[in-house]
XYZ file of C-alpha atoms in Angstrom:
271
model
C 12.384 37.725 21.487
C 10.784 38.644 18.189
C 13.945 37.658 16.337
C 13.535 34.078 17.577
C 10.279 33.590 15.650
C 9.318 33.395 12.005
C 6.103 34.975 10.811
C 4.302 31.626 11.242
C 5.047 31.788 14.987
C 7.395 28.789 15.171
C 10.508 29.086 17.261
C 13.759 28.974 15.263
C 15.239 26.606 17.832
C 12.356 24.226 17.223
C 13.071 24.259 13.494
C 16.766 23.609 14.077
C 15.976 20.720 16.430
C 13.654 19.145 13.845
C 16.211 19.323 11.040
C 19.003 18.091 13.312
C 17.049 14.830 13.706
C 17.988 14.019 10.104
C 21.544 13.198 11.187
C 20.774 10.446 13.742
C 18.093 8.942 11.486
C 20.561 8.525 8.616
C 23.307 7.212 10.914
C 21.021 4.637 12.555
C 19.673 3.481 9.178
C 23.168 2.995 7.751
C 24.468 1.144 10.809
C 21.459 -1.182 10.842
C 21.913 -1.971 7.141
C 25.669 -2.698 7.239
C 25.571 -5.055 10.238
C 27.549 -8.279 9.627
C 28.524 -7.381 6.036
C 32.229 -6.780 6.758
C 34.964 -7.278 9.348
C 35.304 -3.548 10.026
C 35.493 -2.520 13.668
C 32.137 -2.862 15.403
C 30.236 -4.119 12.327
C 30.193 -7.818 13.403
C 28.527 -6.739 16.672
C 25.480 -5.349 14.807
C 23.217 -8.341 14.181
C 19.566 -9.355 14.428
C 20.255 -12.589 16.280
C 22.987 -15.166 16.714
C 22.980 -18.968 16.671
C 25.395 -20.745 19.000
C 25.878 -24.494 18.962
C 27.853 -25.792 21.980
C 28.545 -29.006 20.079
C 30.388 -27.162 17.308
C 33.948 -26.157 18.098
C 37.132 -25.698 16.126
C 38.468 -28.867 17.696
C 37.418 -31.524 20.171
C 39.239 -29.724 22.984
C 36.723 -28.374 25.487
C 38.690 -25.158 25.874
C 38.008 -24.126 22.295
C 35.378 -21.360 21.925
C 31.845 -22.197 20.822
C 31.099 -21.687 17.128
C 28.412 -19.132 16.278
C 26.610 -17.549 13.341
C 25.533 -13.915 13.541
C 22.740 -12.886 11.205
C 22.341 -9.304 10.004
C 19.949 -7.907 7.424
C 22.294 -8.449 4.500
C 25.251 -10.385 5.909
C 26.474 -13.270 8.056
C 29.360 -13.570 10.474
C 30.813 -16.978 11.360
C 33.419 -18.039 13.900
C 33.971 -17.673 17.599
C 33.956 -14.212 19.157
C 36.080 -12.158 18.694
C 37.492 -14.123 15.751
C 34.659 -13.633 13.255
C 34.549 -13.510 9.462
C 31.691 -11.632 7.769
C 30.248 -11.725 4.235
C 27.163 -10.509 2.369
C 24.666 -13.360 2.180
C 21.119 -12.143 1.450
C 19.606 -14.145 -1.407
C 22.404 -16.738 -1.403
C 22.167 -20.468 -0.801
C 24.360 -22.588 1.463
C 26.936 -23.482 -1.191
C 27.341 -19.874 -2.319
C 27.871 -18.744 1.257
C 30.445 -21.478 1.875
C 32.292 -20.421 -1.279
C 32.465 -16.810 -0.077
C 33.613 -17.863 3.378
C 36.365 -20.006 1.829
C 38.026 -16.825 0.538
C 38.648 -15.291 3.968
C 38.583 -17.994 6.648
C 41.125 -20.499 7.858
C 40.897 -24.250 7.270
C 39.580 -25.063 10.766
C 36.704 -22.611 10.499
C 35.831 -23.713 6.961
C 35.809 -27.393 7.943
C 33.467 -26.544 10.837
C 31.106 -24.691 8.513
C 31.272 -27.435 5.875
C 30.387 -30.202 8.320
C 26.813 -31.608 8.135
C 25.912 -29.858 11.379
C 27.489 -26.613 10.166
C 25.557 -26.694 6.888
C 22.347 -27.371 8.777
C 22.967 -24.381 11.041
C 23.853 -22.247 8.021
C 20.644 -23.265 6.247
C 18.554 -22.285 9.280
C 20.369 -18.941 9.467
C 19.761 -18.157 5.786
C 16.074 -19.118 5.999
C 15.564 -16.833 8.989
C 17.547 -13.996 7.405
C 15.012 -13.787 4.582
C 12.273 -13.352 7.218
C 13.842 -10.265 8.831
C 12.131 -7.966 6.289
C 15.369 -6.347 5.058
C 13.592 -4.672 2.166
C 11.173 -2.945 4.551
C 14.161 -1.344 6.271
C 15.645 -0.476 2.872
C 12.334 0.973 1.658
C 12.060 3.080 4.811
C 15.515 4.553 4.239
C 14.826 5.309 0.570
C 11.477 6.939 1.355
C 13.149 9.065 4.015
C 15.696 10.259 1.444
C 12.845 11.091 -0.950
C 11.266 13.103 1.853
C 14.485 15.069 2.320
C 14.674 15.664 -1.437
C 11.129 16.998 -1.329
C 12.145 19.449 1.406
C 14.983 20.735 -0.797
C 12.628 21.122 -3.744
C 10.239 23.059 -1.541
C 13.062 25.427 -0.646
C 13.611 26.237 -4.325
C 9.890 26.357 -5.067
C 9.343 28.857 -2.251
C 11.520 31.394 -4.045
C 9.596 30.836 -7.278
C 6.278 31.381 -5.524
C 7.454 34.774 -4.331
C 8.008 35.753 -7.979
C 5.224 33.687 -9.614
C 2.113 33.299 -7.435
C 0.625 30.747 -9.851
C 3.397 28.285 -8.856
C 1.731 27.838 -5.460
C -0.161 24.767 -6.662
C 3.078 22.919 -7.364
C 4.363 23.834 -3.919
C 1.209 22.378 -2.355
C 1.708 19.093 -4.256
C 5.340 18.909 -3.158
C 4.336 19.502 0.437
C 1.858 16.634 0.342
C 4.418 14.313 -1.272
C 7.009 15.201 1.335
C 4.627 14.445 4.202
C 3.646 11.171 2.527
C 7.310 10.145 2.167
C 8.377 10.929 5.737
C 5.344 9.325 7.396
C 5.571 6.195 5.236
C 9.266 5.881 6.064
C 8.358 6.171 9.750
C 5.847 3.345 9.374
C 8.481 1.193 7.634
C 11.013 1.878 10.381
C 8.595 0.779 13.108
C 7.506 -2.267 11.061
C 11.119 -3.408 10.606
C 11.913 -2.882 14.298
C 8.823 -4.735 15.496
C 9.241 -7.640 13.059
C 12.880 -8.195 14.027
C 12.075 -8.193 17.737
C 9.177 -10.601 17.272
C 11.102 -12.888 14.902
C 13.905 -13.376 17.408
C 11.367 -14.292 20.097
C 9.609 -16.736 17.771
C 12.892 -18.454 16.879
C 13.796 -18.800 20.544
C 10.432 -20.362 21.379
C 10.526 -22.633 18.320
C 13.937 -24.009 19.218
C 12.895 -24.602 22.816
C 9.717 -26.493 21.910
C 11.162 -28.336 18.891
C 11.391 -32.124 18.903
C 14.649 -31.918 16.934
C 17.661 -32.622 19.118
C 19.809 -30.389 16.912
C 17.439 -27.412 17.207
C 17.130 -27.843 20.963
C 20.903 -27.641 21.331
C 21.139 -24.346 19.425
C 21.276 -21.243 21.607
C 19.531 -18.228 20.055
C 20.298 -14.725 21.301
C 18.862 -11.441 20.095
C 21.152 -8.676 18.938
C 20.512 -5.944 21.485
C 22.714 -3.464 19.617
C 20.845 -3.680 16.318
C 17.446 -3.641 17.964
C 18.418 -0.510 19.894
C 19.596 1.138 16.651
C 16.343 0.254 14.897
C 14.086 1.577 17.624
C 16.186 4.737 17.898
C 15.943 5.249 14.132
C 12.177 4.710 14.227
C 11.761 7.074 17.189
C 13.879 9.825 15.618
C 12.031 9.353 12.325
C 8.710 9.738 14.148
C 9.898 12.910 15.895
C 11.146 14.333 12.605
C 7.865 13.534 10.840
C 5.881 15.103 13.672
C 8.082 18.198 13.693
C 8.087 18.712 9.947
C 4.311 18.246 9.881
C 3.966 20.954 12.538
C 6.116 23.294 10.487
C 3.938 22.831 7.429
C 0.673 22.944 9.364
C 1.730 26.376 10.572
C 1.664 27.470 6.928
C -1.571 25.667 6.039
C -3.025 28.759 4.365
C -0.946 27.831 1.283
C -3.652 25.495 0.034
C -6.413 28.091 0.434
C -4.388 30.791 -1.292
C -3.224 28.415 -4.019
C -6.809 27.508 -4.838
C -7.430 31.199 -5.556
C -4.288 31.358 -7.676
C -2.693 34.055 -5.538
C -0.075 33.993 -2.850
C 1.369 36.949 -1.047
C 5.060 36.709 -0.291
C 4.316 37.649 3.293
C 2.617 34.256 3.764
C 5.659 32.244 2.706
C 7.257 30.488 5.647
C 10.949 29.772 5.917
C 11.229 26.006 5.795
């Protein structure tokens, strides 16, 4: 049993489980960010919310599918499921989006989007896309990567401390930065998840209570897939931050020893 523990008393399996959480966090972040930006398999199904207008169809025939707009963090998908075309749209206006759609959609779909009702729906979609806090999600992912980089730097610094005890102060600073990065990224992940969930609910209520006939006819549905990905990413990020904090708290004597300018190699934990 002794082989299963480091000198700080933490189980090796616990350490492995904590570091394995990095994989799902990165996967969930990437999937959430690329939703609706391309026509690749499964990507159009990752969206924050979708607008459906029963009065917009490819033709007057009642059998034609209902036109819809799916809104992701950085892209839009237009068409009728499963025939959807997706583009990047964040920061673009209606005319720019129509120009991009004209490059990869057929004439019927483009004429539907270019109609007065289609432009109105597109304008609403773009306005709401800017409210989904995409840069909070992006900031959370970047901060998480900085946290991982800090862990790697700590690995190298640990070897230096064993040879140069005076380098312990730098290791302490890196540890604090790493904890700051991972916990801030966790906060960003939860903020993005909560804001998206609440925004979809607000849009649904606004459309229902609106006096505009056009808004009342629009059906708003939340993207269950993206919301699940976001909450999973936030949860895994929280577990990782908690686990990595526990690992470093188990070696909390670093700060005390660093303040004295000495550090025995026997006190160095394997991160």
